[in-house]
């Protein structure tokens, strides 16, 4: 429960695993916290344009295109664009290594003790790991930023960089299909498997759920959210103080 900080259920929550593109939530958090002007113009570098796409058929950024910070942030969060992560990292910190250092510092501040970032987009890289508990901490921080919370609930968006039309759909297929789900971020790589950090707002409470290393992140998240809705009713708010996060196994 987000409101009561009560843990409903968990398994292996401190196991270090590859977080895949859920990493992009930290990138987005730092962009917003840096105070970067949403309307600032960013010219796409060769490095950003060269980042691999996440899946066959995914559209990408092209070197020399000019995007606003807000458009890149939206592309990052909705369409999981790997190049957008690099472009934003370069804009905010001057280089990807400098931005990654900021990511790890912020992770330390949030108490993400099982997390080490090696890049801003979550592509497979040795040592790039997090845990379910840490991703919940990241999710809580992200929900404190209305700008990000607004973007991650969008299902469709169209960009027009340089006049070309780039119409995209959110990678989160639970948006619009599981009533109450309002984000947050999907992930899927060869090493990570499927990952999903979700936020849902329901009649009696709001919940964060995370699944890592699964082969059915939408299915498993639906099961977790359904369980939480059934298990944590209005009466449980009186007892939620007894639910202690460190007890989560």
PDB file of C-alpha atoms in Angstrom:
ATOM      1  CA  UNK A   1       0.000   0.000   0.000  1.00  0.00           C
ATOM      2  CA  UNK A   2       1.456   3.360  -1.031  1.00  0.00           C
ATOM      3  CA  UNK A   3      -0.578   5.366   1.488  1.00  0.00           C
ATOM      4  CA  UNK A   4       0.170   3.175   4.490  1.00  0.00           C
ATOM      5  CA  UNK A   5       3.631   1.869   3.526  1.00  0.00           C
ATOM      6  CA  UNK A   6       2.331  -1.612   4.257  1.00  0.00           C
ATOM      7  CA  UNK A   7       3.767  -4.595   2.404  1.00  0.00           C
ATOM      8  CA  UNK A   8       1.126  -7.058   1.233  1.00  0.00           C
ATOM      9  CA  UNK A   9       3.283  -9.852  -0.209  1.00  0.00           C
ATOM     10  CA  UNK A  10       6.794 -10.414  -1.506  1.00  0.00           C
ATOM     11  CA  UNK A  11       9.386 -13.006  -2.467  1.00  0.00           C
ATOM     12  CA  UNK A  12      13.180 -12.617  -2.883  1.00  0.00           C
ATOM     13  CA  UNK A  13      12.771  -8.855  -2.734  1.00  0.00           C
ATOM     14  CA  UNK A  14      16.452  -8.170  -2.019  1.00  0.00           C
ATOM     15  CA  UNK A  15      17.828 -10.408  -4.762  1.00  0.00           C
ATOM     16  CA  UNK A  16      19.960  -8.379  -7.181  1.00  0.00           C
ATOM     17  CA  UNK A  17      18.649  -8.705 -10.721  1.00  0.00           C
ATOM     18  CA  UNK A  18      18.897  -6.787 -13.970  1.00  0.00           C
ATOM     19  CA  UNK A  19      16.162  -4.094 -13.926  1.00  0.00           C
ATOM     20  CA  UNK A  20      16.043  -3.597 -17.717  1.00  0.00           C
ATOM     21  CA  UNK A  21      14.197  -0.455 -18.822  1.00  0.00           C
ATOM     22  CA  UNK A  22      12.703   0.232 -15.397  1.00  0.00           C
ATOM     23  CA  UNK A  23      16.106   1.939 -15.086  1.00  0.00           C
ATOM     24  CA  UNK A  24      14.601   4.765 -17.146  1.00  0.00           C
ATOM     25  CA  UNK A  25      12.531   5.868 -14.160  1.00  0.00           C
ATOM     26  CA  UNK A  26      15.750   6.910 -12.415  1.00  0.00           C
ATOM     27  CA  UNK A  27      16.815   8.731 -15.570  1.00  0.00           C
ATOM     28  CA  UNK A  28      13.482  10.551 -15.663  1.00  0.00           C
ATOM     29  CA  UNK A  29      13.655  11.366 -11.959  1.00  0.00           C
ATOM     30  CA  UNK A  30      17.062  12.987 -12.349  1.00  0.00           C
ATOM     31  CA  UNK A  31      15.985  14.970 -15.408  1.00  0.00           C
ATOM     32  CA  UNK A  32      13.060  16.437 -13.481  1.00  0.00           C
ATOM     33  CA  UNK A  33      15.016  16.992 -10.268  1.00  0.00           C
ATOM     34  CA  UNK A  34      17.820  18.702 -12.209  1.00  0.00           C
ATOM     35  CA  UNK A  35      15.456  21.477 -13.173  1.00  0.00           C
ATOM     36  CA  UNK A  36      16.130  20.988 -16.880  1.00  0.00           C
ATOM     37  CA  UNK A  37      13.904  23.317 -18.908  1.00  0.00           C
ATOM     38  CA  UNK A  38      11.138  21.176 -20.480  1.00  0.00           C
ATOM     39  CA  UNK A  39      11.230  23.407 -23.571  1.00  0.00           C
ATOM     40  CA  UNK A  40      15.010  23.317 -23.998  1.00  0.00           C
ATOM     41  CA  UNK A  41      16.074  21.989 -27.384  1.00  0.00           C
ATOM     42  CA  UNK A  42      18.327  18.933 -27.556  1.00  0.00           C
ATOM     43  CA  UNK A  43      20.189  17.967 -30.726  1.00  0.00           C
ATOM     44  CA  UNK A  44      20.479  14.198 -30.985  1.00  0.00           C
ATOM     45  CA  UNK A  45      24.109  13.079 -30.890  1.00  0.00           C
ATOM     46  CA  UNK A  46      25.678  10.248 -32.813  1.00  0.00           C
ATOM     47  CA  UNK A  47      25.912   8.263 -29.580  1.00  0.00           C
ATOM     48  CA  UNK A  48      22.207   8.684 -28.780  1.00  0.00           C
ATOM     49  CA  UNK A  49      21.184   7.766 -32.332  1.00  0.00           C
ATOM     50  CA  UNK A  50      23.411   4.670 -32.245  1.00  0.00           C
ATOM     51  CA  UNK A  51      21.769   3.122 -29.165  1.00  0.00           C
ATOM     52  CA  UNK A  52      20.150  -0.233 -30.003  1.00  0.00           C
ATOM     53  CA  UNK A  53      16.377  -0.377 -30.300  1.00  0.00           C
ATOM     54  CA  UNK A  54      14.555  -2.417 -27.692  1.00  0.00           C
ATOM     55  CA  UNK A  55      12.657  -4.685 -30.051  1.00  0.00           C
ATOM     56  CA  UNK A  56      12.171  -5.383 -33.745  1.00  0.00           C
ATOM     57  CA  UNK A  57      10.248  -2.587 -35.422  1.00  0.00           C
ATOM     58  CA  UNK A  58      10.733   0.001 -32.693  1.00  0.00           C
ATOM     59  CA  UNK A  59      11.186   3.511 -34.090  1.00  0.00           C
ATOM     60  CA  UNK A  60      14.252   5.501 -33.042  1.00  0.00           C
ATOM     61  CA  UNK A  61      15.950   8.878 -32.883  1.00  0.00           C
ATOM     62  CA  UNK A  62      18.181  10.097 -35.694  1.00  0.00           C
ATOM     63  CA  UNK A  63      21.429  12.021 -35.411  1.00  0.00           C
ATOM     64  CA  UNK A  64      20.948  15.742 -35.828  1.00  0.00           C
ATOM     65  CA  UNK A  65      17.234  15.769 -34.999  1.00  0.00           C
ATOM     66  CA  UNK A  66      16.134  18.380 -32.490  1.00  0.00           C
ATOM     67  CA  UNK A  67      13.807  17.344 -29.680  1.00  0.00           C
ATOM     68  CA  UNK A  68      12.583  19.214 -26.623  1.00  0.00           C
ATOM     69  CA  UNK A  69      13.484  17.854 -23.202  1.00  0.00           C
ATOM     70  CA  UNK A  70       9.808  17.169 -22.517  1.00  0.00           C
ATOM     71  CA  UNK A  71       9.363  15.244 -25.769  1.00  0.00           C
ATOM     72  CA  UNK A  72      12.436  13.134 -24.992  1.00  0.00           C
ATOM     73  CA  UNK A  73      11.169  12.496 -21.464  1.00  0.00           C
ATOM     74  CA  UNK A  74       7.814  11.386 -22.855  1.00  0.00           C
ATOM     75  CA  UNK A  75       9.491   9.171 -25.485  1.00  0.00           C
ATOM     76  CA  UNK A  76      11.666   7.681 -22.750  1.00  0.00           C
ATOM     77  CA  UNK A  77       8.803   6.783 -20.432  1.00  0.00           C
ATOM     78  CA  UNK A  78       6.037   5.830 -22.858  1.00  0.00           C
ATOM     79  CA  UNK A  79       7.961   4.231 -25.701  1.00  0.00           C
ATOM     80  CA  UNK A  80      11.032   3.146 -23.722  1.00  0.00           C
ATOM     81  CA  UNK A  81      13.393   4.764 -26.233  1.00  0.00           C
ATOM     82  CA  UNK A  82      17.004   3.849 -25.415  1.00  0.00           C
ATOM     83  CA  UNK A  83      18.370   6.740 -27.435  1.00  0.00           C
ATOM     84  CA  UNK A  84      16.217   9.217 -25.523  1.00  0.00           C
ATOM     85  CA  UNK A  85      17.895   8.097 -22.295  1.00  0.00           C
ATOM     86  CA  UNK A  86      21.346   8.849 -23.726  1.00  0.00           C
ATOM     87  CA  UNK A  87      20.233  12.202 -25.158  1.00  0.00           C
ATOM     88  CA  UNK A  88      18.790  13.275 -21.802  1.00  0.00           C
ATOM     89  CA  UNK A  89      21.853  12.054 -19.901  1.00  0.00           C
ATOM     90  CA  UNK A  90      24.128  14.087 -22.165  1.00  0.00           C
ATOM     91  CA  UNK A  91      21.913  17.148 -21.822  1.00  0.00           C
ATOM     92  CA  UNK A  92      21.710  17.048 -18.031  1.00  0.00           C
ATOM     93  CA  UNK A  93      25.233  15.936 -17.107  1.00  0.00           C
ATOM     94  CA  UNK A  94      27.329  16.544 -20.209  1.00  0.00           C
ATOM     95  CA  UNK A  95      28.163  12.873 -20.668  1.00  0.00           C
ATOM     96  CA  UNK A  96      26.696   9.453 -19.985  1.00  0.00           C
ATOM     97  CA  UNK A  97      29.380   8.498 -17.387  1.00  0.00           C
ATOM     98  CA  UNK A  98      28.727  11.707 -15.446  1.00  0.00           C
ATOM     99  CA  UNK A  99      24.995  11.049 -15.519  1.00  0.00           C
ATOM    100  CA  UNK A 100      25.443   7.446 -14.362  1.00  0.00           C
ATOM    101  CA  UNK A 101      27.408   8.764 -11.389  1.00  0.00           C
ATOM    102  CA  UNK A 102      24.401  10.968 -10.569  1.00  0.00           C
ATOM    103  CA  UNK A 103      22.114   7.948 -10.844  1.00  0.00           C
ATOM    104  CA  UNK A 104      24.146   5.961  -8.351  1.00  0.00           C
ATOM    105  CA  UNK A 105      24.367   8.875  -5.943  1.00  0.00           C
ATOM    106  CA  UNK A 106      20.587   9.310  -6.054  1.00  0.00           C
ATOM    107  CA  UNK A 107      20.114   5.571  -5.547  1.00  0.00           C
ATOM    108  CA  UNK A 108      22.236   5.797  -2.403  1.00  0.00           C
ATOM    109  CA  UNK A 109      20.131   8.714  -1.160  1.00  0.00           C
ATOM    110  CA  UNK A 110      16.958   6.699  -1.692  1.00  0.00           C
ATOM    111  CA  UNK A 111      18.354   3.729   0.238  1.00  0.00           C
ATOM    112  CA  UNK A 112      18.565   1.509  -2.835  1.00  0.00           C
ATOM    113  CA  UNK A 113      21.255  -0.660  -1.270  1.00  0.00           C
ATOM    114  CA  UNK A 114      21.130  -3.481  -3.846  1.00  0.00           C
ATOM    115  CA  UNK A 115      21.336  -1.171  -6.855  1.00  0.00           C
ATOM    116  CA  UNK A 116      24.196  -0.223  -9.150  1.00  0.00           C
ATOM    117  CA  UNK A 117      23.586   1.556 -12.444  1.00  0.00           C
ATOM    118  CA  UNK A 118      25.969   1.301 -15.399  1.00  0.00           C
ATOM    119  CA  UNK A 119      23.879   3.099 -18.036  1.00  0.00           C
ATOM    120  CA  UNK A 120      20.794   5.331 -18.250  1.00  0.00           C
ATOM    121  CA  UNK A 121      18.494   2.998 -20.184  1.00  0.00           C
ATOM    122  CA  UNK A 122      18.818  -0.488 -18.667  1.00  0.00           C
ATOM    123  CA  UNK A 123      20.416  -2.287 -21.584  1.00  0.00           C
ATOM    124  CA  UNK A 124      22.179  -5.430 -20.391  1.00  0.00           C
ATOM    125  CA  UNK A 125      25.561  -4.605 -18.881  1.00  0.00           C
ATOM    126  CA  UNK A 126      27.652  -6.412 -16.281  1.00  0.00           C
ATOM    127  CA  UNK A 127      26.991  -5.012 -12.823  1.00  0.00           C
ATOM    128  CA  UNK A 128      23.800  -3.154 -13.766  1.00  0.00           C
ATOM    129  CA  UNK A 129      21.459  -4.504 -11.076  1.00  0.00           C
ATOM    130  CA  UNK A 130      18.681  -3.620  -8.684  1.00  0.00           C
ATOM    131  CA  UNK A 131      16.143  -5.455  -6.523  1.00  0.00           C
ATOM    132  CA  UNK A 132      12.386  -5.502  -6.096  1.00  0.00           C
ATOM    133  CA  UNK A 133      12.640  -3.623  -2.801  1.00  0.00           C
ATOM    134  CA  UNK A 134      14.861  -0.971  -4.374  1.00  0.00           C
ATOM    135  CA  UNK A 135      12.549  -0.513  -7.343  1.00  0.00           C
ATOM    136  CA  UNK A 136       9.653   0.071  -4.947  1.00  0.00           C
ATOM    137  CA  UNK A 137      11.733   2.812  -3.336  1.00  0.00           C
ATOM    138  CA  UNK A 138      12.355   4.291  -6.765  1.00  0.00           C
ATOM    139  CA  UNK A 139       8.653   4.072  -7.574  1.00  0.00           C
ATOM    140  CA  UNK A 140       7.765   5.950  -4.408  1.00  0.00           C
ATOM    141  CA  UNK A 141      10.196   8.734  -5.327  1.00  0.00           C
ATOM    142  CA  UNK A 142       8.827   8.910  -8.869  1.00  0.00           C
ATOM    143  CA  UNK A 143       5.249   9.249  -7.624  1.00  0.00           C
ATOM    144  CA  UNK A 144       6.379  12.392  -5.809  1.00  0.00           C
ATOM    145  CA  UNK A 145       6.964  14.017  -9.205  1.00  0.00           C
ATOM    146  CA  UNK A 146       3.597  14.912 -10.788  1.00  0.00           C
ATOM    147  CA  UNK A 147       5.250  15.565 -14.139  1.00  0.00           C
ATOM    148  CA  UNK A 148       6.449  11.968 -14.388  1.00  0.00           C
ATOM    149  CA  UNK A 149       3.246  10.534 -12.928  1.00  0.00           C
ATOM    150  CA  UNK A 150       1.281  12.378 -15.606  1.00  0.00           C
ATOM    151  CA  UNK A 151       3.422  11.062 -18.474  1.00  0.00           C
ATOM    152  CA  UNK A 152       3.474   7.382 -17.480  1.00  0.00           C
ATOM    153  CA  UNK A 153      -0.308   7.091 -17.630  1.00  0.00           C
ATOM    154  CA  UNK A 154      -0.434   8.161 -21.301  1.00  0.00           C
ATOM    155  CA  UNK A 155      -1.215   5.343 -23.723  1.00  0.00           C
ATOM    156  CA  UNK A 156      -0.602   6.949 -27.133  1.00  0.00           C
ATOM    157  CA  UNK A 157       1.467   9.928 -28.280  1.00  0.00           C
ATOM    158  CA  UNK A 158       2.701  11.365 -31.575  1.00  0.00           C
ATOM    159  CA  UNK A 159       6.018  13.156 -32.049  1.00  0.00           C
ATOM    160  CA  UNK A 160       6.981  15.243 -35.096  1.00  0.00           C
ATOM    161  CA  UNK A 161      10.769  15.722 -34.974  1.00  0.00           C
ATOM    162  CA  UNK A 162      11.928  17.607 -38.046  1.00  0.00           C
ATOM    163  CA  UNK A 163       8.515  17.124 -39.609  1.00  0.00           C
ATOM    164  CA  UNK A 164       8.516  13.320 -39.621  1.00  0.00           C
ATOM    165  CA  UNK A 165       5.621  11.653 -37.813  1.00  0.00           C
ATOM    166  CA  UNK A 166       6.450   9.208 -35.044  1.00  0.00           C
ATOM    167  CA  UNK A 167       3.229   7.791 -33.556  1.00  0.00           C
ATOM    168  CA  UNK A 168       3.863   5.430 -30.658  1.00  0.00           C
ATOM    169  CA  UNK A 169       1.998   3.361 -28.101  1.00  0.00           C
ATOM    170  CA  UNK A 170       2.958   2.782 -24.478  1.00  0.00           C
ATOM    171  CA  UNK A 171       4.845  -0.425 -23.798  1.00  0.00           C
ATOM    172  CA  UNK A 172       2.615  -0.911 -20.733  1.00  0.00           C
ATOM    173  CA  UNK A 173      -0.329  -2.925 -22.014  1.00  0.00           C
ATOM    174  CA  UNK A 174      -2.077  -2.780 -18.631  1.00  0.00           C
ATOM    175  CA  UNK A 175      -2.944   0.874 -19.259  1.00  0.00           C
ATOM    176  CA  UNK A 176      -6.586   0.939 -20.239  1.00  0.00           C
ATOM    177  CA  UNK A 177      -7.047  -2.799 -19.752  1.00  0.00           C
ATOM    178  CA  UNK A 178      -6.668  -3.126 -15.964  1.00  0.00           C
ATOM    179  CA  UNK A 179      -8.839  -0.364 -14.434  1.00  0.00           C
ATOM    180  CA  UNK A 180      -6.851   1.705 -11.954  1.00  0.00           C
ATOM    181  CA  UNK A 181      -3.364   0.994 -13.339  1.00  0.00           C
ATOM    182  CA  UNK A 182      -1.621   4.330 -13.995  1.00  0.00           C
ATOM    183  CA  UNK A 183       1.969   3.347 -14.853  1.00  0.00           C
ATOM    184  CA  UNK A 184       4.860   3.064 -14.220  1.00  0.00           C
ATOM    185  CA  UNK A 185       7.480   1.344 -16.415  1.00  0.00           C
ATOM    186  CA  UNK A 186       8.094  -1.872 -18.305  1.00  0.00           C
ATOM    187  CA  UNK A 187      11.395  -3.599 -19.026  1.00  0.00           C
ATOM    188  CA  UNK A 188      12.491  -6.573 -21.103  1.00  0.00           C
ATOM    189  CA  UNK A 189      15.995  -7.721 -22.023  1.00  0.00           C
ATOM    190  CA  UNK A 190      17.675 -11.050 -22.611  1.00  0.00           C
ATOM    191  CA  UNK A 191      19.444 -11.036 -19.235  1.00  0.00           C
ATOM    192  CA  UNK A 192      16.683  -9.406 -17.210  1.00  0.00           C
ATOM    193  CA  UNK A 193      13.695 -11.258 -18.574  1.00  0.00           C
ATOM    194  CA  UNK A 194      10.531  -9.213 -18.208  1.00  0.00           C
ATOM    195  CA  UNK A 195      10.327  -6.537 -15.519  1.00  0.00           C
ATOM    196  CA  UNK A 196       7.453  -4.269 -14.557  1.00  0.00           C
ATOM    197  CA  UNK A 197       7.068  -1.642 -11.853  1.00  0.00           C
ATOM    198  CA  UNK A 198       3.402  -0.703 -11.616  1.00  0.00           C
ATOM    199  CA  UNK A 199       1.269   1.826  -9.802  1.00  0.00           C
ATOM    200  CA  UNK A 200      -2.449   1.382  -9.307  1.00  0.00           C
ATOM    201  CA  UNK A 201      -5.037   3.635  -7.689  1.00  0.00           C
ATOM    202  CA  UNK A 202      -8.142   1.821  -6.500  1.00  0.00           C
ATOM    203  CA  UNK A 203     -11.214   2.423  -4.355  1.00  0.00           C
ATOM    204  CA  UNK A 204      -9.617   1.852  -0.948  1.00  0.00           C
ATOM    205  CA  UNK A 205      -5.906   2.278  -1.545  1.00  0.00           C
ATOM    206  CA  UNK A 206      -3.029   2.843  -3.956  1.00  0.00           C
ATOM    207  CA  UNK A 207      -0.473   0.102  -4.613  1.00  0.00           C
ATOM    208  CA  UNK A 208       2.968  -0.326  -6.101  1.00  0.00           C
ATOM    209  CA  UNK A 209       3.891  -3.739  -7.490  1.00  0.00           C
ATOM    210  CA  UNK A 210       7.113  -4.995  -9.023  1.00  0.00           C
ATOM    211  CA  UNK A 211       7.939  -8.205 -10.861  1.00  0.00           C
ATOM    212  CA  UNK A 212      11.434  -9.099 -12.098  1.00  0.00           C
ATOM    213  CA  UNK A 213      12.829 -11.930 -14.182  1.00  0.00           C
ATOM    214  CA  UNK A 214       9.453 -13.235 -15.264  1.00  0.00           C
ATOM    215  CA  UNK A 215       8.180 -14.430 -18.633  1.00  0.00           C
ATOM    216  CA  UNK A 216       4.796 -12.772 -18.132  1.00  0.00           C
ATOM    217  CA  UNK A 217       5.118  -9.376 -16.478  1.00  0.00           C
ATOM    218  CA  UNK A 218       1.603  -8.177 -17.369  1.00  0.00           C
ATOM    219  CA  UNK A 219       0.049 -11.445 -16.184  1.00  0.00           C
ATOM    220  CA  UNK A 220       2.021 -11.535 -12.934  1.00  0.00           C
ATOM    221  CA  UNK A 221       1.371  -7.873 -12.167  1.00  0.00           C
ATOM    222  CA  UNK A 222      -2.345  -8.384 -12.748  1.00  0.00           C
ATOM    223  CA  UNK A 223      -2.259 -11.233 -10.248  1.00  0.00           C
ATOM    224  CA  UNK A 224      -0.362  -9.168  -7.667  1.00  0.00           C
ATOM    225  CA  UNK A 225      -2.642  -6.166  -7.988  1.00  0.00           C
ATOM    226  CA  UNK A 226      -5.724  -8.355  -7.847  1.00  0.00           C
ATOM    227  CA  UNK A 227      -4.432 -10.019  -4.699  1.00  0.00           C
ATOM    228  CA  UNK A 228      -3.643  -6.667  -3.063  1.00  0.00           C
ATOM    229  CA  UNK A 229      -7.104  -5.301  -3.825  1.00  0.00           C
ATOM    230  CA  UNK A 230      -8.736  -8.364  -2.280  1.00  0.00           C
ATOM    231  CA  UNK A 231      -6.395  -8.651   0.691  1.00  0.00           C
ATOM    232  CA  UNK A 232      -6.151  -5.039   1.813  1.00  0.00           C
ATOM    233  CA  UNK A 233      -9.567  -3.549   2.452  1.00  0.00           C
ATOM    234  CA  UNK A 234     -10.665  -0.447   4.383  1.00  0.00           C
ATOM    235  CA  UNK A 235     -10.498  -2.219   7.741  1.00  0.00           C
ATOM    236  CA  UNK A 236      -6.805  -3.008   7.234  1.00  0.00           C
ATOM    237  CA  UNK A 237      -5.831   0.662   7.464  1.00  0.00           C
ATOM    238  CA  UNK A 238      -6.287   0.353  11.231  1.00  0.00           C
ATOM    239  CA  UNK A 239      -3.637  -2.374  11.385  1.00  0.00           C
ATOM    240  CA  UNK A 240      -1.198  -1.298   8.671  1.00  0.00           C
ATOM    241  CA  UNK A 241       1.312   0.087  11.170  1.00  0.00           C
ATOM    242  CA  UNK A 242       2.070  -3.491  12.122  1.00  0.00           C
ATOM    243  CA  UNK A 243       3.209  -4.325   8.598  1.00  0.00           C
ATOM    244  CA  UNK A 244       6.966  -3.780   8.602  1.00  0.00           C
ATOM    245  CA  UNK A 245       8.818  -3.642   5.268  1.00  0.00           C
ATOM    246  CA  UNK A 246      12.005  -5.366   6.559  1.00  0.00           C
ATOM    247  CA  UNK A 247       9.911  -8.437   7.342  1.00  0.00           C
ATOM    248  CA  UNK A 248       9.254  -8.957   3.660  1.00  0.00           C
ATOM    249  CA  UNK A 249      10.901 -12.233   2.638  1.00  0.00           C
TER     250      UNK A 249
END
